Every structure is written in structure tokens, then in C-alpha cells.
């Protein structure tokens, strides 16, 4: 396999995950999780979102979370915004980078941000203005890039048109999001082959959900095509409240384990990350989908059973 030597992971559990938790996670616990993730060496964290507090009440404490976290040098702190009002709030709160959201399908965009795609693009123009004045880079995420739970297939020409508009507005990075886990590895390759050569100088990120157990295969397909930035969430938390059937993102510690096992570096301390995942399970009060927390790392050894130990052939 042709894989990048190093991959950059952006932890999104504190946003994509905490936004859908049935109970409000207390602000101090959100801050604790962000700090633990940074201390484990996480290079990027999407801390929260600056959206309408009535629409996503779980993240109504976005300002307080940003104000409460320790800023570890080497970690880039981001927040998600849908419009210029969110961008002003995010810039005032001191984010290092702004992540934006719009969908590649009209029905999901209306359900998620109450705007048509054209209206969203106008709002994002204003976001890029705000970010430009605040000297902040902007990564534009596109939900339902690989399929929509309401409309099904998303035509590649439509996706390309949206990317073109975002790049023309001044986006520094594009995040292709598989919001409800509809993508498969061949499709990921096809989409990347179509888009990446057309837009030079853009940093591409793949945002996956493991709804149909295809997240890591999709990431591998993207890595073979040269993508080296991936979103994931601790424990596999996550899901979009405005996309029926959505479930968690690819699990951060499972992805890091897979990458390290293949010799791809991430800069993240996996043992510390696993400890963070255990702490997050305590906070949300349930077992999360991640596998490595349950199975241990692949180098885990069990004691040889009694009846077997005495019958092992002697090594010559
Ligand atoms: N933060 C806080 N308040 C905001 C806001 C923001 N980013 N954007 C708009 N508002 C406020 C406006 O100030 C206005 O307040 P007022 O009623 O006191 O005057 C009110 O919301 C309505 O503004 P409008 O632009 O008409 O927004 P809307 O009601 O159509 O909602 C969004 C649009 C985008 C703000 C809302 O749908 C939203 O926050 N969606 C986010 C969804 C999300 O996070 N999904 C998960 C991520 S994929
Ligand atoms: Zn998502």
C-alpha cells in the first residue's frame, strides 16, 4: 500500500459527539476532555460550535468552553460555524481556525442550517470576510458529500460546483463529510480523483462516520490517494441531530491504533488516548463503540492456558 508517512487527526468528539448527547455535558467536563486530548498530543481539536443555542442546546456553553481550556502549544483549536454571527463569536472566543458547515444536498442543508445551499454560500462569504479580518484560516466542510439520507446520491458535478464556490471565496481547506456513513472506498477514490487535481493548494480532510462499518476502509482509500487529514471522535462518539440514522464518527483511538500498527505516525500517545476514551465513557455514562478500549492493542498478550503450556514443543 502507498500510504503517507504521517497523518494529522482532528478530534471532533467534543463537537460532533457532545452535540448529540441526550444530557448536557457540564462545561467543566467538556474543558477537561479537551485538555486531556491536547495532553495526549492531539494536533487539532474541533472544540465546539458557535451555532444557535436553541438549535443545539448541548453546545450553548461554547464561549465558556473556549475560555476555560488550557492552550497547549502545538494543538490547533477550531470551532464549527454556520454563518457570520457564528464566525464573530468564534473569533472573539480566540479559535485558531474556523470550520464551516454546509451540505451538498438541499434537503439536508435546510434541515441542518435552515438555508438553501445558495443562501448558505452567501453566509459563508460573510464568514470568510470575518475570518480574513481576524487573520484566521477557514476550513469549509461539506456534509452529505457522499450521499444524503433524504435524497440518496449526490451528483459529483454538484459537489464540484460547491467546492469551486468555496475555493473562490478563499477557503484554505475543504472537508468532505460522509455524514451518515454512505460512502464506500471505491466511491471515495472516485470522488478524490475527480476533485483533487482540479484544486491545487487546498488541504483536503475526510470526515467519516462509521454508521455502516466503512469508515476505516474509506480512510485507507483516501490515504492511498494522498489525503493525510482525517476527523475522528474519541470513543466513536457522534452523529448529526439533523440527519436520520446518523451515528458516531470513526473512533479516534481505533484509527490511531490502525495507523500506528501500519507504521504511520500521528504524534499522538495512544495509551493516553485510550485513557481519555475511558474517562469520556465515564462522563457520558455508557460504553462507546470504540473497539481498542475493549480488545486492547494488537500486541496484547494473554497468558498461555495451563494445559497448553506443558505441551509446547521445545524451541530448538
Ligand atoms: N449563534 C447564535 N445565534 C445565532 C447564530 C449563531 N451562529 N446565527 C443566528 N443566530 C440568531 C440570530 O441572531 C437571530 O436571533 P434573534 O431571533 O434573537 O434575532 C436568530 O438566531 C435567527 O437568525 P437566523 O439567521 O434567521 O437563523 P435561523 O433561525 O434560520 O437558524 C442557524 C440558522 C444556522 C443559526 C441554525 O439553523 C443553526 O444554528 N444550525 C446549526 C445546526 C448544527 O449545528 N448542526 C450540527 C452540525 S453539522
Ligand atoms: Zn459529522
mmCIF file of C-alpha atoms and ligand atoms in Angstrom:
data_model
loop_
_atom_site.group_PDB
_atom_site.id
_atom_site.type_symbol
_atom_site.label_atom_id
_atom_site.label_comp_id
_atom_site.label_asym_id
_atom_site.label_seq_id
_atom_site.Cartn_x
_atom_site.Cartn_y
_atom_site.Cartn_z
ATOM 1 C CA UNK A 1 0.000 0.000 0.000
ATOM 2 C CA UNK A 2 1.148 3.513 -0.743
ATOM 3 C CA UNK A 3 0.440 5.472 2.454
ATOM 4 C CA UNK A 4 1.538 8.860 3.768
ATOM 5 C CA UNK A 5 4.204 8.591 6.480
ATOM 6 C CA UNK A 6 2.314 10.906 8.746
ATOM 7 C CA UNK A 7 -1.356 11.705 9.211
ATOM 8 C CA UNK A 8 -2.944 14.662 11.022
ATOM 9 C CA UNK A 9 -6.008 13.884 13.047
ATOM 10 C CA UNK A 10 -8.597 16.410 14.123
ATOM 11 C CA UNK A 11 -10.598 15.317 17.152
ATOM 12 C CA UNK A 12 -14.268 16.237 16.684
ATOM 13 C CA UNK A 13 -15.866 14.325 19.548
ATOM 14 C CA UNK A 14 -16.265 17.421 21.681
ATOM 15 C CA UNK A 15 -18.367 18.963 18.885
ATOM 16 C CA UNK A 16 -19.844 16.223 16.656
ATOM 17 C CA UNK A 17 -20.142 13.957 19.707
ATOM 18 C CA UNK A 18 -21.214 16.200 22.556
ATOM 19 C CA UNK A 19 -23.800 17.973 20.324
ATOM 20 C CA UNK A 20 -25.919 14.826 20.162
ATOM 21 C CA UNK A 21 -25.585 13.579 23.756
ATOM 22 C CA UNK A 22 -29.035 13.389 25.360
ATOM 23 C CA UNK A 23 -27.772 15.023 28.566
ATOM 24 C CA UNK A 24 -25.950 18.343 28.667
ATOM 25 C CA UNK A 25 -22.277 17.657 29.426
ATOM 26 C CA UNK A 26 -21.229 20.106 32.149
ATOM 27 C CA UNK A 27 -18.855 22.817 30.913
ATOM 28 C CA UNK A 28 -16.022 21.751 33.285
ATOM 29 C CA UNK A 29 -16.163 18.214 31.895
ATOM 30 C CA UNK A 30 -16.019 19.459 28.307
ATOM 31 C CA UNK A 31 -12.964 21.538 29.252
ATOM 32 C CA UNK A 32 -11.389 18.532 30.984
ATOM 33 C CA UNK A 33 -11.820 16.358 27.875
ATOM 34 C CA UNK A 34 -10.339 18.998 25.534
ATOM 35 C CA UNK A 35 -7.338 19.386 27.866
ATOM 36 C CA UNK A 36 -6.825 15.618 28.149
ATOM 37 C CA UNK A 37 -6.953 15.240 24.357
ATOM 38 C CA UNK A 38 -4.404 18.022 23.888
ATOM 39 C CA UNK A 39 -2.143 16.493 26.556
ATOM 40 C CA UNK A 40 -2.279 13.182 24.631
ATOM 41 C CA UNK A 41 -0.735 15.040 21.684
ATOM 42 C CA UNK A 42 -3.854 15.675 19.595
ATOM 43 C CA UNK A 43 -2.703 18.135 16.900
ATOM 44 C CA UNK A 44 -6.163 19.542 16.121
ATOM 45 C CA UNK A 45 -9.380 19.729 18.110
ATOM 46 C CA UNK A 46 -12.768 20.977 16.941
ATOM 47 C CA UNK A 47 -13.679 22.151 20.416
ATOM 48 C CA UNK A 48 -17.311 23.203 19.965
ATOM 49 C CA UNK A 49 -19.653 25.023 17.604
ATOM 50 C CA UNK A 50 -20.981 28.568 17.564
ATOM 51 C CA UNK A 51 -24.500 27.858 16.362
ATOM 52 C CA UNK A 52 -27.935 28.863 17.591
ATOM 53 C CA UNK A 53 -28.122 27.810 21.257
ATOM 54 C CA UNK A 54 -31.760 26.803 20.883
ATOM 55 C CA UNK A 55 -30.963 24.607 17.871
ATOM 56 C CA UNK A 56 -28.053 22.795 19.567
ATOM 57 C CA UNK A 57 -28.531 23.438 23.301
ATOM 58 C CA UNK A 58 -25.831 20.878 24.206
ATOM 59 C CA UNK A 59 -23.180 23.346 22.959
ATOM 60 C CA UNK A 60 -24.726 26.536 24.338
ATOM 61 C CA UNK A 61 -21.620 26.983 26.518
ATOM 62 C CA UNK A 62 -19.239 27.387 23.547
ATOM 63 C CA UNK A 63 -17.732 30.679 24.815
ATOM 64 C CA UNK A 64 -17.195 29.309 28.318
ATOM 65 C CA UNK A 65 -15.510 26.162 26.991
ATOM 66 C CA UNK A 66 -13.130 28.139 24.773
ATOM 67 C CA UNK A 67 -12.330 30.487 27.663
ATOM 68 C CA UNK A 68 -11.711 27.620 30.089
ATOM 69 C CA UNK A 69 -9.322 25.367 28.155
ATOM 70 C CA UNK A 70 -5.528 25.405 28.504
ATOM 71 C CA UNK A 71 -3.912 26.233 25.187
ATOM 72 C CA UNK A 72 -1.252 23.629 24.523
ATOM 73 C CA UNK A 73 1.346 24.875 22.039
ATOM 74 C CA UNK A 74 1.214 22.530 19.058
ATOM 75 C CA UNK A 75 -2.536 21.957 19.226
ATOM 76 C CA UNK A 76 -4.762 23.896 16.828
ATOM 77 C CA UNK A 77 -8.152 24.724 18.336
ATOM 78 C CA UNK A 78 -11.098 25.046 15.935
ATOM 79 C CA UNK A 79 -14.835 25.592 16.156
ATOM 80 C CA UNK A 80 -17.660 24.965 13.721
ATOM 81 C CA UNK A 81 -19.793 27.865 12.485
ATOM 82 C CA UNK A 82 -22.722 28.039 10.019
ATOM 83 C CA UNK A 83 -22.760 31.817 9.438
ATOM 84 C CA UNK A 84 -21.045 35.170 10.114
ATOM 85 C CA UNK A 85 -22.680 35.535 13.513
ATOM 86 C CA UNK A 86 -21.014 32.265 14.494
ATOM 87 C CA UNK A 87 -17.721 33.410 12.958
ATOM 88 C CA UNK A 88 -17.695 36.622 15.008
ATOM 89 C CA UNK A 89 -18.391 34.626 18.175
ATOM 90 C CA UNK A 90 -15.650 32.107 17.299
ATOM 91 C CA UNK A 91 -13.071 34.813 16.512
ATOM 92 C CA UNK A 92 -13.914 36.659 19.757
ATOM 93 C CA UNK A 93 -13.517 33.379 21.643
ATOM 94 C CA UNK A 94 -9.987 33.003 20.256
ATOM 95 C CA UNK A 95 -10.152 29.990 17.935
ATOM 96 C CA UNK A 96 -7.069 29.264 15.786
ATOM 97 C CA UNK A 97 -9.123 28.234 12.758
ATOM 98 C CA UNK A 98 -12.757 28.382 11.697
ATOM 99 C CA UNK A 99 -14.550 25.308 10.374
ATOM 100 C CA UNK A 100 -17.710 25.980 8.389
ATOM 101 C CA UNK A 101 -20.647 23.741 7.543
ATOM 102 C CA UNK A 102 -22.985 23.423 4.602
ATOM 103 C CA UNK A 103 -24.413 20.364 2.843
ATOM 104 C CA UNK A 104 -24.105 19.118 -0.715
ATOM 105 C CA UNK A 105 -27.835 18.287 -0.696
ATOM 106 C CA UNK A 106 -30.580 20.904 -0.427
ATOM 107 C CA UNK A 107 -32.820 18.948 1.944
ATOM 108 C CA UNK A 108 -30.043 18.228 4.448
ATOM 109 C CA UNK A 109 -28.859 21.833 4.303
ATOM 110 C CA UNK A 110 -32.387 23.084 5.041
ATOM 111 C CA UNK A 111 -32.795 20.559 7.875
ATOM 112 C CA UNK A 112 -29.400 21.426 9.359
ATOM 113 C CA UNK A 113 -28.993 25.176 8.923
ATOM 114 C CA UNK A 114 -32.415 26.331 7.688
ATOM 115 C CA UNK A 115 -30.969 27.703 4.443
ATOM 116 C CA UNK A 116 -30.771 26.724 0.785
ATOM 117 C CA UNK A 117 -27.269 25.932 -0.465
ATOM 118 C CA UNK A 118 -27.191 29.316 -2.243
ATOM 119 C CA UNK A 119 -28.159 31.124 0.980
ATOM 120 C CA UNK A 120 -25.521 29.178 2.900
ATOM 121 C CA UNK A 121 -22.855 30.126 0.372
ATOM 122 C CA UNK A 122 -23.775 33.804 0.874
ATOM 123 C CA UNK A 123 -23.402 33.363 4.647
ATOM 124 C CA UNK A 124 -20.060 31.640 4.110
ATOM 125 C CA UNK A 125 -18.864 34.571 2.035
ATOM 126 C CA UNK A 126 -19.541 36.711 5.125
ATOM 127 C CA UNK A 127 -17.759 34.126 7.323
ATOM 128 C CA UNK A 128 -14.656 34.368 5.121
ATOM 129 C CA UNK A 129 -14.798 38.168 5.420
ATOM 130 C CA UNK A 130 -14.895 37.947 9.219
ATOM 131 C CA UNK A 131 -12.096 35.354 9.210
ATOM 132 C CA UNK A 132 -9.979 37.432 6.837
ATOM 133 C CA UNK A 133 -10.212 40.470 9.103
ATOM 134 C CA UNK A 134 -9.332 38.316 12.126
ATOM 135 C CA UNK A 135 -6.500 36.629 10.113
ATOM 136 C CA UNK A 136 -7.949 33.176 10.712
ATOM 137 C CA UNK A 137 -7.751 30.306 8.230
ATOM 138 C CA UNK A 138 -11.020 28.670 7.228
ATOM 139 C CA UNK A 139 -11.704 25.033 6.514
ATOM 140 C CA UNK A 140 -15.027 24.515 4.768
ATOM 141 C CA UNK A 141 -16.746 21.224 5.489
ATOM 142 C CA UNK A 142 -19.337 19.805 3.098
ATOM 143 C CA UNK A 143 -21.875 17.494 4.737
ATOM 144 C CA UNK A 144 -23.523 14.669 2.750
ATOM 145 C CA UNK A 145 -20.661 14.780 0.202
ATOM 146 C CA UNK A 146 -21.032 11.059 -0.476
ATOM 147 C CA UNK A 147 -24.808 10.735 -0.226
ATOM 148 C CA UNK A 148 -27.791 12.213 1.574
ATOM 149 C CA UNK A 149 -30.205 10.370 3.880
ATOM 150 C CA UNK A 150 -33.131 12.206 2.222
ATOM 151 C CA UNK A 151 -32.053 12.441 -1.432
ATOM 152 C CA UNK A 152 -29.699 9.480 -1.902
ATOM 153 C CA UNK A 153 -26.931 10.028 -4.453
ATOM 154 C CA UNK A 154 -25.263 13.405 -4.565
ATOM 155 C CA UNK A 155 -24.105 14.203 -8.130
ATOM 156 C CA UNK A 156 -20.362 14.734 -8.362
ATOM 157 C CA UNK A 157 -20.861 17.815 -10.564
ATOM 158 C CA UNK A 158 -22.883 19.420 -7.766
ATOM 159 C CA UNK A 159 -20.195 18.645 -5.212
ATOM 160 C CA UNK A 160 -17.552 20.033 -7.572
ATOM 161 C CA UNK A 161 -19.607 23.225 -8.038
ATOM 162 C CA UNK A 162 -19.806 23.750 -4.278
ATOM 163 C CA UNK A 163 -16.077 23.134 -3.826
ATOM 164 C CA UNK A 164 -15.401 25.644 -6.639
ATOM 165 C CA UNK A 165 -17.519 28.305 -4.927
ATOM 166 C CA UNK A 166 -15.829 27.712 -1.556
ATOM 167 C CA UNK A 167 -12.332 27.815 -3.064
ATOM 168 C CA UNK A 168 -13.227 31.022 -4.939
ATOM 169 C CA UNK A 169 -14.456 32.537 -1.661
ATOM 170 C CA UNK A 170 -11.000 31.839 -0.189
ATOM 171 C CA UNK A 171 -11.308 28.541 1.703
ATOM 172 C CA UNK A 172 -7.918 27.196 2.806
ATOM 173 C CA UNK A 173 -9.117 23.647 3.268
ATOM 174 C CA UNK A 174 -12.061 21.519 2.187
ATOM 175 C CA UNK A 175 -13.535 18.817 4.387
ATOM 176 C CA UNK A 176 -15.546 16.143 2.623
ATOM 177 C CA UNK A 177 -18.001 14.719 5.138
ATOM 178 C CA UNK A 178 -19.724 11.360 4.940
ATOM 179 C CA UNK A 179 -22.421 12.455 7.372
ATOM 180 C CA UNK A 180 -24.383 9.215 7.565
ATOM 181 C CA UNK A 181 -21.745 6.643 6.571
ATOM 182 C CA UNK A 182 -22.913 6.062 2.987
ATOM 183 C CA UNK A 183 -19.502 6.188 1.278
ATOM 184 C CA UNK A 184 -17.525 3.143 0.173
ATOM 185 C CA UNK A 185 -13.788 3.018 -0.616
ATOM 186 C CA UNK A 186 -14.158 2.939 -4.413
ATOM 187 C CA UNK A 187 -16.508 5.908 -4.260
ATOM 188 C CA UNK A 188 -14.048 7.809 -2.052
ATOM 189 C CA UNK A 189 -11.294 7.191 -4.613
ATOM 190 C CA UNK A 190 -13.580 8.253 -7.476
ATOM 191 C CA UNK A 191 -14.581 11.492 -5.753
ATOM 192 C CA UNK A 192 -10.996 12.370 -4.809
ATOM 193 C CA UNK A 193 -9.687 11.527 -8.295
ATOM 194 C CA UNK A 194 -12.297 13.852 -9.716
ATOM 195 C CA UNK A 195 -11.807 16.761 -7.314
ATOM 196 C CA UNK A 196 -8.237 16.897 -6.030
ATOM 197 C CA UNK A 197 -6.380 17.566 -9.308
ATOM 198 C CA UNK A 198 -8.770 20.462 -10.058
ATOM 199 C CA UNK A 199 -7.961 22.451 -6.901
ATOM 200 C CA UNK A 200 -4.279 22.893 -6.157
ATOM 201 C CA UNK A 201 -3.075 24.267 -2.839
ATOM 202 C CA UNK A 202 -6.166 23.080 -0.968
ATOM 203 C CA UNK A 203 -5.796 20.908 2.125
ATOM 204 C CA UNK A 204 -8.285 18.029 1.930
ATOM 205 C CA UNK A 205 -9.808 16.429 5.008
ATOM 206 C CA UNK A 206 -12.055 13.382 5.138
ATOM 207 C CA UNK A 207 -14.722 13.412 7.842
ATOM 208 C CA UNK A 208 -16.162 9.930 8.283
ATOM 209 C CA UNK A 209 -18.941 8.306 10.250
ATOM 210 C CA UNK A 210 -18.823 4.584 10.936
ATOM 211 C CA UNK A 211 -22.579 4.074 10.534
ATOM 212 C CA UNK A 212 -22.035 1.126 8.174
ATOM 213 C CA UNK A 213 -18.577 -0.001 9.352
ATOM 214 C CA UNK A 214 -16.857 1.512 6.304
ATOM 215 C CA UNK A 215 -15.051 4.438 7.939
ATOM 216 C CA UNK A 216 -11.543 2.938 8.216
ATOM 217 C CA UNK A 217 -11.703 1.324 4.744
ATOM 218 C CA UNK A 218 -12.715 4.739 3.388
ATOM 219 C CA UNK A 219 -9.833 6.423 5.219
ATOM 220 C CA UNK A 220 -7.379 3.878 3.783
ATOM 221 C CA UNK A 221 -8.696 4.571 0.278
ATOM 222 C CA UNK A 222 -8.220 8.311 0.833
ATOM 223 C CA UNK A 223 -4.704 7.771 2.225
ATOM 224 C CA UNK A 224 -3.755 5.763 -0.864
ATOM 225 C CA UNK A 225 -4.878 8.767 -2.857
ATOM 226 C CA UNK A 226 -2.665 11.087 -0.784
ATOM 227 C CA UNK A 227 -5.116 12.545 1.763
ATOM 228 C CA UNK A 228 -3.428 12.933 5.154
ATOM 229 C CA UNK A 229 -6.039 14.766 7.264
ATOM 230 C CA UNK A 230 -8.879 12.978 8.994
ATOM 231 C CA UNK A 231 -11.558 13.852 11.527
ATOM 232 C CA UNK A 232 -12.409 11.311 14.207
ATOM 233 C CA UNK A 233 -14.033 11.237 17.605
ATOM 234 C CA UNK A 234 -12.874 9.792 20.881
ATOM 235 C CA UNK A 235 -14.628 6.507 21.654
ATOM 236 C CA UNK A 236 -16.599 6.853 18.401
ATOM 237 C CA UNK A 237 -18.965 9.461 19.850
ATOM 238 C CA UNK A 238 -21.010 11.450 17.411
ATOM 239 C CA UNK A 239 -23.809 11.939 14.956
ATOM 240 C CA UNK A 240 -25.762 14.706 13.298
ATOM 241 C CA UNK A 241 -29.019 15.612 15.080
ATOM 242 C CA UNK A 242 -30.487 16.666 11.708
ATOM 243 C CA UNK A 243 -29.664 13.503 9.731
ATOM 244 C CA UNK A 244 -31.831 10.473 10.491
ATOM 245 C CA UNK A 245 -29.821 7.303 11.089
ATOM 246 C CA UNK A 246 -26.580 9.180 11.758
ATOM 247 C CA UNK A 247 -24.228 7.520 14.226
ATOM 248 C CA UNK A 248 -20.732 8.046 15.547
ATOM 249 C CA UNK A 249 -17.624 9.228 13.762
ATOM 250 C CA UNK A 250 -14.735 6.877 13.186
ATOM 251 C CA UNK A 251 -13.281 6.248 16.642
ATOM 252 C CA UNK A 252 -10.077 8.225 17.269
ATOM 253 C CA UNK A 253 -8.201 5.605 19.286
ATOM 254 C CA UNK A 254 -9.166 2.814 16.846
ATOM 255 C CA UNK A 255 -7.924 4.924 13.927
ATOM 256 C CA UNK A 256 -4.689 5.882 15.715
ATOM 257 C CA UNK A 257 -4.126 2.227 16.638
ATOM 258 C CA UNK A 258 -4.610 1.193 12.989
ATOM 259 C CA UNK A 259 -2.259 3.929 11.741
ATOM 260 C CA UNK A 260 0.470 3.170 14.288
ATOM 261 C CA UNK A 261 0.186 -0.584 13.573
ATOM 262 C CA UNK A 262 0.932 0.218 9.908
ATOM 263 C CA UNK A 263 3.871 2.453 10.849
ATOM 264 C CA UNK A 264 2.073 5.723 10.036
ATOM 265 C CA UNK A 265 2.843 8.368 12.666
ATOM 266 C CA UNK A 266 0.312 10.749 14.222
ATOM 267 C CA UNK A 267 2.227 12.395 17.081
ATOM 268 C CA UNK A 268 -0.439 11.069 19.460
ATOM 269 C CA UNK A 269 0.274 8.987 22.584
ATOM 270 C CA UNK A 270 -2.107 6.041 22.095
ATOM 271 C CA UNK A 271 -2.036 4.864 25.727
ATOM 272 C CA UNK A 272 -3.019 8.311 26.950
ATOM 273 C CA UNK A 273 -5.693 8.494 24.284
ATOM 274 C CA UNK A 274 -7.194 5.190 25.452
ATOM 275 C CA UNK A 275 -7.282 6.599 28.987
ATOM 276 C CA UNK A 276 -9.136 9.686 27.676
ATOM 277 C CA UNK A 277 -11.671 7.422 25.984
ATOM 278 C CA UNK A 278 -12.278 5.611 29.303
ATOM 279 C CA UNK A 279 -12.812 8.959 31.006
ATOM 280 C CA UNK A 280 -15.283 10.023 28.291
ATOM 281 C CA UNK A 281 -17.218 6.777 28.814
ATOM 282 C CA UNK A 282 -17.487 7.677 32.496
ATOM 283 C CA UNK A 283 -18.705 11.166 31.605
ATOM 284 C CA UNK A 284 -21.395 10.030 29.149
ATOM 285 C CA UNK A 285 -22.289 7.077 31.361
ATOM 286 C CA UNK A 286 -22.218 4.337 28.760
ATOM 287 C CA UNK A 287 -19.934 2.092 26.728
ATOM 288 C CA UNK A 288 -18.865 3.731 23.468
ATOM 289 C CA UNK A 289 -18.420 1.946 20.105
ATOM 290 C CA UNK A 290 -14.584 2.023 20.086
ATOM 291 C CA UNK A 291 -13.005 -1.453 19.832
ATOM 292 C CA UNK A 292 -9.475 -0.908 21.170
ATOM 293 C CA UNK A 293 -10.699 0.109 24.615
ATOM 294 C CA UNK A 294 -12.410 -3.298 24.797
ATOM 295 C CA UNK A 295 -9.883 -5.512 22.961
ATOM 296 C CA UNK A 296 -6.604 -3.827 23.926
ATOM 297 C CA UNK A 297 -3.888 -3.078 21.392
ATOM 298 C CA UNK A 298 -2.923 -5.772 18.861
ATOM 299 C CA UNK A 299 0.327 -6.514 20.749
ATOM 300 C CA UNK A 300 -1.650 -7.511 23.846
ATOM 301 C CA UNK A 301 -0.579 -10.977 25.048
ATOM 302 C CA UNK A 302 -2.635 -13.318 27.218
ATOM 303 C CA UNK A 303 -1.106 -15.996 29.490
ATOM 304 C CA UNK A 304 -0.778 -19.379 27.778
ATOM 305 C CA UNK A 305 -3.511 -21.704 29.209
ATOM 306 C CA UNK A 306 -2.247 -24.280 31.756
ATOM 307 C CA UNK A 307 -2.985 -27.354 29.644
ATOM 308 C CA UNK A 308 -1.176 -25.829 26.678
ATOM 309 C CA UNK A 309 1.958 -24.537 28.409
ATOM 310 C CA UNK A 310 3.250 -28.037 29.333
ATOM 311 C CA UNK A 311 2.746 -29.392 25.800
ATOM 312 C CA UNK A 312 4.611 -26.721 23.838
ATOM 313 C CA UNK A 313 7.441 -28.184 21.709
ATOM 314 C CA UNK A 314 10.866 -27.014 22.942
ATOM 315 C CA UNK A 315 12.375 -24.315 20.817
ATOM 316 C CA UNK A 316 15.485 -25.783 19.156
HETATM 317 N N1 LIG B 1 -25.078 31.872 17.064
HETATM 318 C C1 LIG B 1 -26.027 32.373 17.871
HETATM 319 N N2 LIG B 1 -27.179 32.893 17.454
HETATM 320 C C2 LIG B 1 -27.392 32.934 16.123
HETATM 321 C C3 LIG B 1 -26.459 32.414 15.230
HETATM 322 C C4 LIG B 1 -25.262 31.863 15.744
HETATM 323 N N3 LIG B 1 -24.300 31.342 14.943
HETATM 324 N N4 LIG B 1 -26.926 32.571 13.996
HETATM 325 C C5 LIG B 1 -28.113 33.175 14.095
HETATM 326 N N5 LIG B 1 -28.403 33.400 15.388
HETATM 327 C C6 LIG B 1 -29.591 34.054 15.933
HETATM 328 C C7 LIG B 1 -29.861 35.382 15.257
HETATM 329 O O1 LIG B 1 -29.136 36.390 15.897
HETATM 330 C C8 LIG B 1 -31.350 35.526 15.473
HETATM 331 O O2 LIG B 1 -31.577 35.916 16.825
HETATM 332 P P1 LIG B 1 -32.851 36.765 17.241
HETATM 333 O O3 LIG B 1 -34.004 35.873 16.956
HETATM 334 O O4 LIG B 1 -32.594 36.989 18.696
HETATM 335 O O5 LIG B 1 -32.773 37.978 16.385
HETATM 336 C C9 LIG B 1 -31.851 34.115 15.328
HETATM 337 O O6 LIG B 1 -30.713 33.267 15.568
HETATM 338 C C10 LIG B 1 -32.422 33.780 13.989
HETATM 339 O O7 LIG B 1 -31.457 34.069 12.990
HETATM 340 P P2 LIG B 1 -31.498 33.362 11.571
HETATM 341 O O8 LIG B 1 -30.336 33.790 10.761
HETATM 342 O O9 LIG B 1 -32.879 33.532 10.980
HETATM 343 O O10 LIG B 1 -31.244 31.871 11.984
HETATM 344 P P3 LIG B 1 -32.175 30.583 11.839
HETATM 345 O O11 LIG B 1 -33.190 30.566 12.909
HETATM 346 O O12 LIG B 1 -32.641 30.433 10.425
HETATM 347 O O13 LIG B 1 -31.110 29.445 12.159
HETATM 348 C C11 LIG B 1 -28.830 28.696 12.077
HETATM 349 C C12 LIG B 1 -29.989 29.285 11.292
HETATM 350 C C13 LIG B 1 -27.761 28.351 11.062
HETATM 351 C C14 LIG B 1 -28.325 29.713 13.053
HETATM 352 C C15 LIG B 1 -29.328 27.436 12.843
HETATM 353 O O14 LIG B 1 -30.062 26.600 11.996
HETATM 354 C C16 LIG B 1 -28.195 26.663 13.438
HETATM 355 O O15 LIG B 1 -27.563 27.106 14.383
HETATM 356 N N6 LIG B 1 -27.877 25.468 12.891
HETATM 357 C C17 LIG B 1 -26.744 24.679 13.356
HETATM 358 C C18 LIG B 1 -27.041 23.240 13.201
HETATM 359 C C19 LIG B 1 -25.903 22.394 13.673
HETATM 360 O O16 LIG B 1 -25.048 22.767 14.450
HETATM 361 N N7 LIG B 1 -25.892 21.156 13.162
HETATM 362 C C20 LIG B 1 -24.913 20.208 13.517
HETATM 363 C C21 LIG B 1 -23.615 20.443 12.848
HETATM 364 S S1 LIG B 1 -23.419 19.524 11.352
HETATM 365 ZN ZN1 LIG B 2 -20.050 14.538 11.337
#
